[in-house]
Amino acid sequence: MRVRSIILLFVACLCACLSAQAQDTLRVLCIGNSFTYVDSTQAKLRSLAAAEGHTLLINTQTQGGYTFQKHLRRDQTLSAIIYYTYDVAFLQDQSFTPALYAQNPRNGRVILDDAKELATRIRFYSPSVRLILEQTWAYESKDYAHFGSYEAFDNLLRQGTKQIARSIQADVSPIGEAFRLCRERCPEIDLYQKDRQHQSAYGAYLKACVNYQMLYHTPFTAEENCGLEADKCAKLRQVAETLFTK
């Protein structure tokens, strides 16, 4: 009887551990382009989560320069949506597309239509999914994508992303706001590559920090630096946390 009790206790503990592990595991879909994959942003997000005791199973569907419209025609993206079920989906359109929509919603109607169709497809196969639309960052390249300044570009990106997110009932990951805040508070940290458009390793780290906060809404307790300078990473984690403690 004693042996039987020990076995039952062991089984119960094992089941409890497996249940706890399953509860702390999120299945994540990431759809985007080079702003999604450059400098291993998703790997950094996975590492940040793991350091805090969370498990992320991430399916990343990316292609350089892709819009939502192109993803809706991409077999790999559609297959990822159909054959797996997700808890969370991060969606990132081409870098300046939301700004174009904010500038002229009527002419940019197709941008909203594509976002709606993509959201509808994901929800059909993952009914309980949480959709998160990523607000990308302003950049210097090509005269701030022809919007003229960091401020003008940032404002249009923020407006357009919020408008689209509202229409598809998605949350907004304020990555662009984090970049803006970091440029003001920590100008010594270069968030951009030499093209002054794509994210550097530190820009990718900051994006990962913001998306981590979107998932868990808790302060960082571990010092996971993903192989980067510890003091800079500490500042970037603090920037990300600031956006969620207002």
JSON list of C-alpha atoms in Angstrom, two decimals:
[
{"chain": "A", "resi": 1, "resn": "MET", "atom": "CA", "xyz": [0.00, 0.00, 0.00]},
{"chain": "A", "resi": 2, "resn": "ARG", "atom": "CA", "xyz": [2.86, 2.35, 0.82]},
{"chain": "A", "resi": 3, "resn": "VAL", "atom": "CA", "xyz": [4.55, 1.69, -2.54]},
{"chain": "A", "resi": 4, "resn": "ARG", "atom": "CA", "xyz": [1.23, 2.26, -4.31]},
{"chain": "A", "resi": 5, "resn": "SER", "atom": "CA", "xyz": [0.78, 5.58, -2.50]},
{"chain": "A", "resi": 6, "resn": "ILE", "atom": "CA", "xyz": [4.27, 6.70, -3.48]},
{"chain": "A", "resi": 7, "resn": "ILE", "atom": "CA", "xyz": [3.61, 5.81, -7.12]},
{"chain": "A", "resi": 8, "resn": "LEU", "atom": "CA", "xyz": [0.31, 7.69, -7.10]},
{"chain": "A", "resi": 9, "resn": "LEU", "atom": "CA", "xyz": [1.99, 10.71, -5.53]},
{"chain": "A", "resi": 10, "resn": "PHE", "atom": "CA", "xyz": [4.73, 10.62, -8.15]},
{"chain": "A", "resi": 11, "resn": "VAL", "atom": "CA", "xyz": [2.20, 10.43, -10.99]},
{"chain": "A", "resi": 12, "resn": "ALA", "atom": "CA", "xyz": [0.21, 13.30, -9.51]},
{"chain": "A", "resi": 13, "resn": "CYS", "atom": "CA", "xyz": [3.33, 15.46, -9.23]},
{"chain": "A", "resi": 14, "resn": "LEU", "atom": "CA", "xyz": [4.35, 14.60, -12.78]},
{"chain": "A", "resi": 15, "resn": "CYS", "atom": "CA", "xyz": [0.92, 15.52, -14.12]},
{"chain": "A", "resi": 16, "resn": "ALA", "atom": "CA", "xyz": [0.99, 18.79, -12.19]},
{"chain": "A", "resi": 17, "resn": "CYS", "atom": "CA", "xyz": [4.41, 19.66, -13.62]},
{"chain": "A", "resi": 18, "resn": "LEU", "atom": "CA", "xyz": [3.33, 18.85, -17.16]},
{"chain": "A", "resi": 19, "resn": "SER", "atom": "CA", "xyz": [0.17, 20.89, -16.69]},
{"chain": "A", "resi": 20, "resn": "ALA", "atom": "CA", "xyz": [2.12, 23.88, -15.39]},
{"chain": "A", "resi": 21, "resn": "GLN", "atom": "CA", "xyz": [4.56, 23.63, -18.28]},
{"chain": "A", "resi": 22, "resn": "ALA", "atom": "CA", "xyz": [1.72, 23.52, -20.79]},
{"chain": "A", "resi": 23, "resn": "GLN", "atom": "CA", "xyz": [0.08, 26.56, -19.20]},
{"chain": "A", "resi": 24, "resn": "ASP", "atom": "CA", "xyz": [3.33, 28.53, -19.56]},
{"chain": "A", "resi": 25, "resn": "THR", "atom": "CA", "xyz": [3.84, 27.64, -23.21]},
{"chain": "A", "resi": 26, "resn": "LEU", "atom": "CA", "xyz": [2.57, 29.92, -25.96]},
{"chain": "A", "resi": 27, "resn": "ARG", "atom": "CA", "xyz": [2.29, 28.96, -29.62]},
{"chain": "A", "resi": 28, "resn": "VAL", "atom": "CA", "xyz": [3.20, 32.07, -31.57]},
{"chain": "A", "resi": 29, "resn": "LEU", "atom": "CA", "xyz": [2.85, 32.94, -35.25]},
{"chain": "A", "resi": 30, "resn": "CYS", "atom": "CA", "xyz": [4.94, 35.81, -36.66]},
{"chain": "A", "resi": 31, "resn": "ILE", "atom": "CA", "xyz": [4.12, 37.15, -40.12]},
{"chain": "A", "resi": 32, "resn": "GLY", "atom": "CA", "xyz": [6.23, 39.91, -41.59]},
{"chain": "A", "resi": 33, "resn": "ASN", "atom": "CA", "xyz": [9.33, 40.79, -43.60]},
{"chain": "A", "resi": 34, "resn": "SER", "atom": "CA", "xyz": [12.91, 41.93, -43.01]},
{"chain": "A", "resi": 35, "resn": "PHE", "atom": "CA", "xyz": [11.81, 44.09, -40.07]},
{"chain": "A", "resi": 36, "resn": "THR", "atom": "CA", "xyz": [10.74, 40.79, -38.51]},
{"chain": "A", "resi": 37, "resn": "TYR", "atom": "CA", "xyz": [13.77, 38.59, -39.15]},
{"chain": "A", "resi": 38, "resn": "VAL", "atom": "CA", "xyz": [16.87, 40.83, -39.41]},
{"chain": "A", "resi": 39, "resn": "ASP", "atom": "CA", "xyz": [19.31, 40.20, -36.54]},
{"chain": "A", "resi": 40, "resn": "SER", "atom": "CA", "xyz": [17.30, 37.25, -35.25]},
{"chain": "A", "resi": 41, "resn": "THR", "atom": "CA", "xyz": [14.55, 39.18, -33.51]},
{"chain": "A", "resi": 42, "resn": "GLN", "atom": "CA", "xyz": [12.41, 36.11, -32.87]},
{"chain": "A", "resi": 43, "resn": "ALA", "atom": "CA", "xyz": [15.33, 34.18, -31.40]},
{"chain": "A", "resi": 44, "resn": "LYS", "atom": "CA", "xyz": [15.94, 37.08, -29.02]},
{"chain": "A", "resi": 45, "resn": "LEU", "atom": "CA", "xyz": [12.28, 37.07, -28.00]},
{"chain": "A", "resi": 46, "resn": "ARG", "atom": "CA", "xyz": [12.45, 33.34, -27.35]},
{"chain": "A", "resi": 47, "resn": "SER", "atom": "CA", "xyz": [15.61, 33.78, -25.25]},
{"chain": "A", "resi": 48, "resn": "LEU", "atom": "CA", "xyz": [14.10, 36.61, -23.20]},
{"chain": "A", "resi": 49, "resn": "ALA", "atom": "CA", "xyz": [11.04, 34.49, -22.48]},
{"chain": "A", "resi": 50, "resn": "ALA", "atom": "CA", "xyz": [13.09, 31.40, -21.60]},
{"chain": "A", "resi": 51, "resn": "ALA", "atom": "CA", "xyz": [15.21, 33.41, -19.15]},
{"chain": "A", "resi": 52, "resn": "GLU", "atom": "CA", "xyz": [11.99, 34.44, -17.39]},
{"chain": "A", "resi": 53, "resn": "GLY", "atom": "CA", "xyz": [10.71, 30.85, -17.26]},
{"chain": "A", "resi": 54, "resn": "HIS", "atom": "CA", "xyz": [8.38, 30.92, -20.28]},
{"chain": "A", "resi": 55, "resn": "THR", "atom": "CA", "xyz": [8.35, 28.77, -23.40]},
{"chain": "A", "resi": 56, "resn": "LEU", "atom": "CA", "xyz": [7.54, 30.18, -26.82]},
{"chain": "A", "resi": 57, "resn": "LEU", "atom": "CA", "xyz": [6.95, 27.92, -29.80]},
{"chain": "A", "resi": 58, "resn": "ILE", "atom": "CA", "xyz": [7.40, 30.34, -32.68]},
{"chain": "A", "resi": 59, "resn": "ASN", "atom": "CA", "xyz": [6.46, 29.81, -36.32]},
{"chain": "A", "resi": 60, "resn": "THR", "atom": "CA", "xyz": [7.96, 32.66, -38.35]},
{"chain": "A", "resi": 61, "resn": "GLN", "atom": "CA", "xyz": [6.71, 33.41, -41.86]},
{"chain": "A", "resi": 62, "resn": "THR", "atom": "CA", "xyz": [8.78, 36.16, -43.46]},
{"chain": "A", "resi": 63, "resn": "GLN", "atom": "CA", "xyz": [9.93, 37.40, -46.83]},
{"chain": "A", "resi": 64, "resn": "GLY", "atom": "CA", "xyz": [11.87, 40.59, -47.51]},
{"chain": "A", "resi": 65, "resn": "GLY", "atom": "CA", "xyz": [9.67, 43.53, -48.53]},
{"chain": "A", "resi": 66, "resn": "TYR", "atom": "CA", "xyz": [6.43, 41.58, -48.13]},
{"chain": "A", "resi": 67, "resn": "THR", "atom": "CA", "xyz": [3.08, 43.23, -47.48]},
{"chain": "A", "resi": 68, "resn": "PHE", "atom": "CA", "xyz": [0.03, 41.46, -46.05]},
{"chain": "A", "resi": 69, "resn": "GLN", "atom": "CA", "xyz": [-1.29, 41.21, -49.60]},
{"chain": "A", "resi": 70, "resn": "LYS", "atom": "CA", "xyz": [1.79, 39.25, -50.71]},
{"chain": "A", "resi": 71, "resn": "HIS", "atom": "CA", "xyz": [1.54, 36.96, -47.67]},
{"chain": "A", "resi": 72, "resn": "LEU", "atom": "CA", "xyz": [-2.06, 36.18, -48.61]},
{"chain": "A", "resi": 73, "resn": "ARG", "atom": "CA", "xyz": [-0.68, 34.80, -51.88]},
{"chain": "A", "resi": 74, "resn": "ARG", "atom": "CA", "xyz": [2.27, 32.97, -50.31]},
{"chain": "A", "resi": 75, "resn": "ASP", "atom": "CA", "xyz": [1.75, 29.22, -49.94]},
{"chain": "A", "resi": 76, "resn": "GLN", "atom": "CA", "xyz": [4.09, 28.87, -46.96]},
{"chain": "A", "resi": 77, "resn": "THR", "atom": "CA", "xyz": [2.25, 31.56, -44.99]},
{"chain": "A", "resi": 78, "resn": "LEU", "atom": "CA", "xyz": [-1.17, 30.14, -45.80]},
{"chain": "A", "resi": 79, "resn": "SER", "atom": "CA", "xyz": [-0.05, 26.62, -44.86]},
{"chain": "A", "resi": 80, "resn": "ALA", "atom": "CA", "xyz": [1.30, 27.87, -41.52]},
{"chain": "A", "resi": 81, "resn": "ILE", "atom": "CA", "xyz": [-2.07, 29.47, -40.80]},
{"chain": "A", "resi": 82, "resn": "ILE", "atom": "CA", "xyz": [-4.06, 26.40, -41.80]},
{"chain": "A", "resi": 83, "resn": "TYR", "atom": "CA", "xyz": [-2.12, 23.52, -40.28]},
{"chain": "A", "resi": 84, "resn": "TYR", "atom": "CA", "xyz": [-1.29, 24.88, -36.82]},
{"chain": "A", "resi": 85, "resn": "THR", "atom": "CA", "xyz": [-3.22, 26.49, -33.97]},
{"chain": "A", "resi": 86, "resn": "TYR", "atom": "CA", "xyz": [-1.81, 29.55, -32.25]},
{"chain": "A", "resi": 87, "resn": "ASP", "atom": "CA", "xyz": [-2.28, 31.44, -28.99]},
{"chain": "A", "resi": 88, "resn": "VAL", "atom": "CA", "xyz": [-0.76, 34.65, -30.34]},
{"chain": "A", "resi": 89, "resn": "ALA", "atom": "CA", "xyz": [-0.06, 36.08, -33.79]},
{"chain": "A", "resi": 90, "resn": "PHE", "atom": "CA", "xyz": [2.28, 39.04, -34.35]},
{"chain": "A", "resi": 91, "resn": "LEU", "atom": "CA", "xyz": [1.50, 40.74, -37.66]},
{"chain": "A", "resi": 92, "resn": "GLN", "atom": "CA", "xyz": [3.86, 43.25, -39.27]},
{"chain": "A", "resi": 93, "resn": "ASP", "atom": "CA", "xyz": [3.06, 44.87, -42.59]},
{"chain": "A", "resi": 94, "resn": "GLN", "atom": "CA", "xyz": [5.66, 46.46, -44.87]},
{"chain": "A", "resi": 95, "resn": "SER", "atom": "CA", "xyz": [7.49, 49.12, -42.87]},
{"chain": "A", "resi": 96, "resn": "PHE", "atom": "CA", "xyz": [5.76, 52.26, -44.19]},
{"chain": "A", "resi": 97, "resn": "THR", "atom": "CA", "xyz": [2.36, 50.82, -45.21]},
{"chain": "A", "resi": 98, "resn": "PRO", "atom": "CA", "xyz": [0.46, 51.91, -42.06]},
{"chain": "A", "resi": 99, "resn": "ALA", "atom": "CA", "xyz": [1.80, 55.46, -42.56]},
{"chain": "A", "resi": 100, "resn": "LEU", "atom": "CA", "xyz": [0.45, 55.48, -46.11]},
{"chain": "A", "resi": 101, "resn": "TYR", "atom": "CA", "xyz": [-2.92, 54.36, -44.78]},
{"chain": "A", "resi": 102, "resn": "ALA", "atom": "CA", "xyz": [-2.99, 57.12, -42.15]},
{"chain": "A", "resi": 103, "resn": "GLN", "atom": "CA", "xyz": [-2.04, 59.68, -44.77]},
{"chain": "A", "resi": 104, "resn": "ASN", "atom": "CA", "xyz": [-4.95, 58.74, -47.03]},
{"chain": "A", "resi": 105, "resn": "PRO", "atom": "CA", "xyz": [-7.34, 56.01, -45.75]},
{"chain": "A", "resi": 106, "resn": "ARG", "atom": "CA", "xyz": [-9.50, 56.20, -48.87]},
{"chain": "A", "resi": 107, "resn": "ASN", "atom": "CA", "xyz": [-6.66, 55.58, -51.31]},
{"chain": "A", "resi": 108, "resn": "GLY", "atom": "CA", "xyz": [-5.17, 53.07, -48.90]},
{"chain": "A", "resi": 109, "resn": "ARG", "atom": "CA", "xyz": [-8.36, 51.05, -48.55]},
{"chain": "A", "resi": 110, "resn": "VAL", "atom": "CA", "xyz": [-6.66, 47.95, -49.96]},
{"chain": "A", "resi": 111, "resn": "ILE", "atom": "CA", "xyz": [-4.18, 48.08, -47.04]},
{"chain": "A", "resi": 112, "resn": "LEU", "atom": "CA", "xyz": [-7.04, 47.76, -44.55]},
{"chain": "A", "resi": 113, "resn": "ASP", "atom": "CA", "xyz": [-8.80, 45.11, -46.63]},
{"chain": "A", "resi": 114, "resn": "ASP", "atom": "CA", "xyz": [-5.67, 42.95, -46.70]},
{"chain": "A", "resi": 115, "resn": "ALA", "atom": "CA", "xyz": [-5.24, 43.27, -42.93]},
{"chain": "A", "resi": 116, "resn": "LYS", "atom": "CA", "xyz": [-8.87, 42.25, -42.41]},
{"chain": "A", "resi": 117, "resn": "GLU", "atom": "CA", "xyz": [-8.56, 39.24, -44.68]},
{"chain": "A", "resi": 118, "resn": "LEU", "atom": "CA", "xyz": [-5.37, 38.07, -43.00]},
{"chain": "A", "resi": 119, "resn": "ALA", "atom": "CA", "xyz": [-6.91, 38.47, -39.55]},
{"chain": "A", "resi": 120, "resn": "THR", "atom": "CA", "xyz": [-10.04, 36.62, -40.61]},
{"chain": "A", "resi": 121, "resn": "ARG", "atom": "CA", "xyz": [-8.05, 33.68, -41.96]},
{"chain": "A", "resi": 122, "resn": "ILE", "atom": "CA", "xyz": [-5.94, 33.38, -38.82]},
{"chain": "A", "resi": 123, "resn": "ARG", "atom": "CA", "xyz": [-8.99, 33.53, -36.54]},
{"chain": "A", "resi": 124, "resn": "PHE", "atom": "CA", "xyz": [-10.83, 30.92, -38.61]},
{"chain": "A", "resi": 125, "resn": "TYR", "atom": "CA", "xyz": [-8.14, 28.32, -37.90]},
{"chain": "A", "resi": 126, "resn": "SER", "atom": "CA", "xyz": [-7.13, 29.64, -34.44]},
{"chain": "A", "resi": 127, "resn": "PRO", "atom": "CA", "xyz": [-10.40, 30.95, -32.93]},
{"chain": "A", "resi": 128, "resn": "SER", "atom": "CA", "xyz": [-8.85, 31.87, -29.57]},
{"chain": "A", "resi": 129, "resn": "VAL", "atom": "CA", "xyz": [-5.80, 33.61, -30.99]},
{"chain": "A", "resi": 130, "resn": "ARG", "atom": "CA", "xyz": [-4.73, 37.03, -29.74]},
{"chain": "A", "resi": 131, "resn": "LEU", "atom": "CA", "xyz": [-3.77, 39.24, -32.68]},
{"chain": "A", "resi": 132, "resn": "ILE", "atom": "CA", "xyz": [-1.02, 41.82, -32.18]},
{"chain": "A", "resi": 133, "resn": "LEU", "atom": "CA", "xyz": [-0.26, 44.36, -34.89]},
{"chain": "A", "resi": 134, "resn": "GLU", "atom": "CA", "xyz": [3.29, 45.66, -34.73]},
{"chain": "A", "resi": 135, "resn": "GLN", "atom": "CA", "xyz": [3.85, 49.40, -34.99]},
{"chain": "A", "resi": 136, "resn": "THR", "atom": "CA", "xyz": [7.17, 49.67, -36.82]},
{"chain": "A", "resi": 137, "resn": "TRP", "atom": "CA", "xyz": [9.74, 52.42, -36.44]},
{"chain": "A", "resi": 138, "resn": "ALA", "atom": "CA", "xyz": [10.57, 55.56, -38.38]},
{"chain": "A", "resi": 139, "resn": "TYR", "atom": "CA", "xyz": [13.92, 55.64, -40.17]},
{"chain": "A", "resi": 140, "resn": "GLU", "atom": "CA", "xyz": [16.15, 58.09, -42.01]},
{"chain": "A", "resi": 141, "resn": "SER", "atom": "CA", "xyz": [16.50, 56.22, -45.29]},
{"chain": "A", "resi": 142, "resn": "LYS", "atom": "CA", "xyz": [15.01, 57.88, -48.40]},
{"chain": "A", "resi": 143, "resn": "ASP", "atom": "CA", "xyz": [14.13, 61.12, -46.60]},
{"chain": "A", "resi": 144, "resn": "TYR", "atom": "CA", "xyz": [12.28, 59.24, -43.89]},
{"chain": "A", "resi": 145, "resn": "ALA", "atom": "CA", "xyz": [10.44, 57.14, -46.52]},
{"chain": "A", "resi": 146, "resn": "HIS", "atom": "CA", "xyz": [9.41, 60.46, -48.14]},
{"chain": "A", "resi": 147, "resn": "PHE", "atom": "CA", "xyz": [7.53, 61.56, -45.01]},
{"chain": "A", "resi": 148, "resn": "GLY", "atom": "CA", "xyz": [10.17, 64.19, -44.24]},
{"chain": "A", "resi": 149, "resn": "SER", "atom": "CA", "xyz": [11.16, 63.67, -40.60]},
{"chain": "A", "resi": 150, "resn": "TYR", "atom": "CA", "xyz": [11.28, 61.21, -37.74]},
{"chain": "A", "resi": 151, "resn": "GLU", "atom": "CA", "xyz": [8.37, 62.99, -36.09]},
{"chain": "A", "resi": 152, "resn": "ALA", "atom": "CA", "xyz": [6.10, 63.00, -39.14]},
{"chain": "A", "resi": 153, "resn": "PHE", "atom": "CA", "xyz": [6.91, 59.39, -39.97]},
{"chain": "A", "resi": 154, "resn": "ASP", "atom": "CA", "xyz": [6.44, 58.22, -36.36]},
{"chain": "A", "resi": 155, "resn": "ASN", "atom": "CA", "xyz": [3.11, 60.02, -36.04]},
{"chain": "A", "resi": 156, "resn": "LEU", "atom": "CA", "xyz": [1.71, 58.51, -39.24]},
{"chain": "A", "resi": 157, "resn": "LEU", "atom": "CA", "xyz": [2.93, 55.03, -38.30]},
{"chain": "A", "resi": 158, "resn": "ARG", "atom": "CA", "xyz": [1.28, 55.34, -34.88]},
{"chain": "A", "resi": 159, "resn": "GLN", "atom": "CA", "xyz": [-2.00, 56.63, -36.30]},
{"chain": "A", "resi": 160, "resn": "GLY", "atom": "CA", "xyz": [-2.20, 54.13, -39.12]},
{"chain": "A", "resi": 161, "resn": "THR", "atom": "CA", "xyz": [-1.34, 51.13, -36.98]},
{"chain": "A", "resi": 162, "resn": "LYS", "atom": "CA", "xyz": [-3.92, 52.07, -34.36]},
{"chain": "A", "resi": 163, "resn": "GLN", "atom": "CA", "xyz": [-6.60, 52.60, -37.00]},
{"chain": "A", "resi": 164, "resn": "ILE", "atom": "CA", "xyz": [-5.94, 49.26, -38.68]},
{"chain": "A", "resi": 165, "resn": "ALA", "atom": "CA", "xyz": [-5.68, 47.44, -35.33]},
{"chain": "A", "resi": 166, "resn": "ARG", "atom": "CA", "xyz": [-9.02, 48.85, -34.25]},
{"chain": "A", "resi": 167, "resn": "SER", "atom": "CA", "xyz": [-10.65, 47.62, -37.45]},
{"chain": "A", "resi": 168, "resn": "ILE", "atom": "CA", "xyz": [-9.32, 44.08, -37.08]},
{"chain": "A", "resi": 169, "resn": "GLN", "atom": "CA", "xyz": [-9.73, 43.99, -33.27]},
{"chain": "A", "resi": 170, "resn": "ALA", "atom": "CA", "xyz": [-6.04, 43.57, -32.59]},
{"chain": "A", "resi": 171, "resn": "ASP", "atom": "CA", "xyz": [-3.69, 44.94, -29.94]},
{"chain": "A", "resi": 172, "resn": "VAL", "atom": "CA", "xyz": [-0.80, 47.20, -30.94]},
{"chain": "A", "resi": 173, "resn": "SER", "atom": "CA", "xyz": [2.81, 46.44, -30.04]},
{"chain": "A", "resi": 174, "resn": "PRO", "atom": "CA", "xyz": [4.36, 49.94, -29.69]},
{"chain": "A", "resi": 175, "resn": "ILE", "atom": "CA", "xyz": [7.77, 49.08, -31.11]},
{"chain": "A", "resi": 176, "resn": "GLY", "atom": "CA", "xyz": [8.00, 52.37, -32.99]},
{"chain": "A", "resi": 177, "resn": "GLU", "atom": "CA", "xyz": [7.26, 54.25, -29.77]},
{"chain": "A", "resi": 178, "resn": "ALA", "atom": "CA", "xyz": [10.08, 52.35, -28.08]},
{"chain": "A", "resi": 179, "resn": "PHE", "atom": "CA", "xyz": [12.49, 53.32, -30.87]},
{"chain": "A", "resi": 180, "resn": "ARG", "atom": "CA", "xyz": [11.43, 56.97, -30.56]},
{"chain": "A", "resi": 181, "resn": "LEU", "atom": "CA", "xyz": [11.88, 56.91, -26.78]},
{"chain": "A", "resi": 182, "resn": "CYS", "atom": "CA", "xyz": [15.27, 55.26, -27.08]},
{"chain": "A", "resi": 183, "resn": "ARG", "atom": "CA", "xyz": [16.46, 57.84, -29.62]},
{"chain": "A", "resi": 184, "resn": "GLU", "atom": "CA", "xyz": [15.56, 60.55, -27.10]},
{"chain": "A", "resi": 185, "resn": "ARG", "atom": "CA", "xyz": [16.85, 58.92, -23.91]},
{"chain": "A", "resi": 186, "resn": "CYS", "atom": "CA", "xyz": [19.71, 56.72, -25.11]},
{"chain": "A", "resi": 187, "resn": "PRO", "atom": "CA", "xyz": [21.17, 58.28, -28.29]},
{"chain": "A", "resi": 188, "resn": "GLU", "atom": "CA", "xyz": [24.40, 56.39, -27.69]},
{"chain": "A", "resi": 189, "resn": "ILE", "atom": "CA", "xyz": [22.61, 53.14, -28.59]},
{"chain": "A", "resi": 190, "resn": "ASP", "atom": "CA", "xyz": [22.39, 52.79, -32.37]},
{"chain": "A", "resi": 191, "resn": "LEU", "atom": "CA", "xyz": [19.19, 50.96, -33.22]},
{"chain": "A", "resi": 192, "resn": "TYR", "atom": "CA", "xyz": [19.83, 50.98, -36.97]},
{"chain": "A", "resi": 193, "resn": "GLN", "atom": "CA", "xyz": [22.09, 49.23, -39.44]},
{"chain": "A", "resi": 194, "resn": "LYS", "atom": "CA", "xyz": [24.26, 51.14, -41.92]},
{"chain": "A", "resi": 195, "resn": "ASP", "atom": "CA", "xyz": [21.30, 51.52, -44.29]},
{"chain": "A", "resi": 196, "resn": "ARG", "atom": "CA", "xyz": [19.65, 53.64, -41.53]},
{"chain": "A", "resi": 197, "resn": "GLN", "atom": "CA", "xyz": [16.48, 51.64, -42.00]},
{"chain": "A", "resi": 198, "resn": "HIS", "atom": "CA", "xyz": [16.73, 48.08, -40.75]},
{"chain": "A", "resi": 199, "resn": "GLN", "atom": "CA", "xyz": [17.23, 47.20, -37.12]},
{"chain": "A", "resi": 200, "resn": "SER", "atom": "CA", "xyz": [20.67, 46.64, -35.69]},
{"chain": "A", "resi": 201, "resn": "ALA", "atom": "CA", "xyz": [21.24, 43.90, -33.13]},
{"chain": "A", "resi": 202, "resn": "TYR", "atom": "CA", "xyz": [20.20, 46.40, -30.45]},
{"chain": "A", "resi": 203, "resn": "GLY", "atom": "CA", "xyz": [17.14, 47.42, -32.43]},
{"chain": "A", "resi": 204, "resn": "ALA", "atom": "CA", "xyz": [16.17, 43.76, -32.73]},
{"chain": "A", "resi": 205, "resn": "TYR", "atom": "CA", "xyz": [16.72, 43.34, -28.99]},
{"chain": "A", "resi": 206, "resn": "LEU", "atom": "CA", "xyz": [14.49, 46.34, -28.23]},
{"chain": "A", "resi": 207, "resn": "LYS", "atom": "CA", "xyz": [11.76, 44.98, -30.50]},
{"chain": "A", "resi": 208, "resn": "ALA", "atom": "CA", "xyz": [11.99, 41.63, -28.70]},
{"chain": "A", "resi": 209, "resn": "CYS", "atom": "CA", "xyz": [11.71, 43.40, -25.33]},
{"chain": "A", "resi": 210, "resn": "VAL", "atom": "CA", "xyz": [8.56, 45.24, -26.39]},
{"chain": "A", "resi": 211, "resn": "ASN", "atom": "CA", "xyz": [6.96, 42.08, -27.75]},
{"chain": "A", "resi": 212, "resn": "TYR", "atom": "CA", "xyz": [7.86, 40.27, -24.53]},
{"chain": "A", "resi": 213, "resn": "GLN", "atom": "CA", "xyz": [6.04, 42.96, -22.58]},
{"chain": "A", "resi": 214, "resn": "MET", "atom": "CA", "xyz": [3.05, 42.58, -24.91]},
{"chain": "A", "resi": 215, "resn": "LEU", "atom": "CA", "xyz": [2.90, 38.90, -24.01]},
{"chain": "A", "resi": 216, "resn": "TYR", "atom": "CA", "xyz": [3.50, 39.02, -20.27]},
{"chain": "A", "resi": 217, "resn": "HIS", "atom": "CA", "xyz": [3.13, 42.61, -18.98]},
{"chain": "A", "resi": 218, "resn": "THR", "atom": "CA", "xyz": [5.63, 41.98, -16.20]},
{"chain": "A", "resi": 219, "resn": "PRO", "atom": "CA", "xyz": [8.99, 43.62, -15.38]},
{"chain": "A", "resi": 220, "resn": "PHE", "atom": "CA", "xyz": [12.10, 41.74, -16.44]},
{"chain": "A", "resi": 221, "resn": "THR", "atom": "CA", "xyz": [13.74, 39.84, -13.60]},
{"chain": "A", "resi": 222, "resn": "ALA", "atom": "CA", "xyz": [16.49, 38.05, -15.53]},
{"chain": "A", "resi": 223, "resn": "GLU", "atom": "CA", "xyz": [19.43, 39.77, -17.22]},
{"chain": "A", "resi": 224, "resn": "GLU", "atom": "CA", "xyz": [19.25, 38.04, -20.57]},
{"chain": "A", "resi": 225, "resn": "ASN", "atom": "CA", "xyz": [21.41, 40.09, -22.95]},
{"chain": "A", "resi": 226, "resn": "CYS", "atom": "CA", "xyz": [21.44, 37.76, -25.98]},
{"chain": "A", "resi": 227, "resn": "GLY", "atom": "CA", "xyz": [25.19, 38.19, -26.36]},
{"chain": "A", "resi": 228, "resn": "LEU", "atom": "CA", "xyz": [25.06, 42.00, -26.42]},
{"chain": "A", "resi": 229, "resn": "GLU", "atom": "CA", "xyz": [26.52, 44.62, -24.05]},
{"chain": "A", "resi": 230, "resn": "ALA", "atom": "CA", "xyz": [24.85, 44.28, -20.66]},
{"chain": "A", "resi": 231, "resn": "ASP", "atom": "CA", "xyz": [24.58, 47.99, -19.85]},
{"chain": "A", "resi": 232, "resn": "LYS", "atom": "CA", "xyz": [22.93, 48.81, -23.19]},
{"chain": "A", "resi": 233, "resn": "CYS", "atom": "CA", "xyz": [20.51, 45.91, -22.87]},
{"chain": "A", "resi": 234, "resn": "ALA", "atom": "CA", "xyz": [19.52, 47.01, -19.37]},
{"chain": "A", "resi": 235, "resn": "LYS", "atom": "CA", "xyz": [18.62, 50.44, -20.76]},
{"chain": "A", "resi": 236, "resn": "LEU", "atom": "CA", "xyz": [16.60, 48.88, -23.60]},
{"chain": "A", "resi": 237, "resn": "ARG", "atom": "CA", "xyz": [14.67, 46.65, -21.20]},
{"chain": "A", "resi": 238, "resn": "GLN", "atom": "CA", "xyz": [13.88, 49.73, -19.14]},
{"chain": "A", "resi": 239, "resn": "VAL", "atom": "CA", "xyz": [12.66, 51.60, -22.24]},
{"chain": "A", "resi": 240, "resn": "ALA", "atom": "CA", "xyz": [10.32, 48.73, -23.07]},
{"chain": "A", "resi": 241, "resn": "GLU", "atom": "CA", "xyz": [9.00, 48.52, -19.51]},
{"chain": "A", "resi": 242, "resn": "THR", "atom": "CA", "xyz": [8.34, 52.29, -19.47]},
{"chain": "A", "resi": 243, "resn": "LEU", "atom": "CA", "xyz": [5.77, 51.93, -22.24]},
{"chain": "A", "resi": 244, "resn": "PHE", "atom": "CA", "xyz": [3.78, 49.48, -20.13]},
{"chain": "A", "resi": 245, "resn": "THR", "atom": "CA", "xyz": [3.87, 51.31, -16.81]},
{"chain": "A", "resi": 246, "resn": "LYS", "atom": "CA", "xyz": [2.23, 54.57, -17.83]}
]
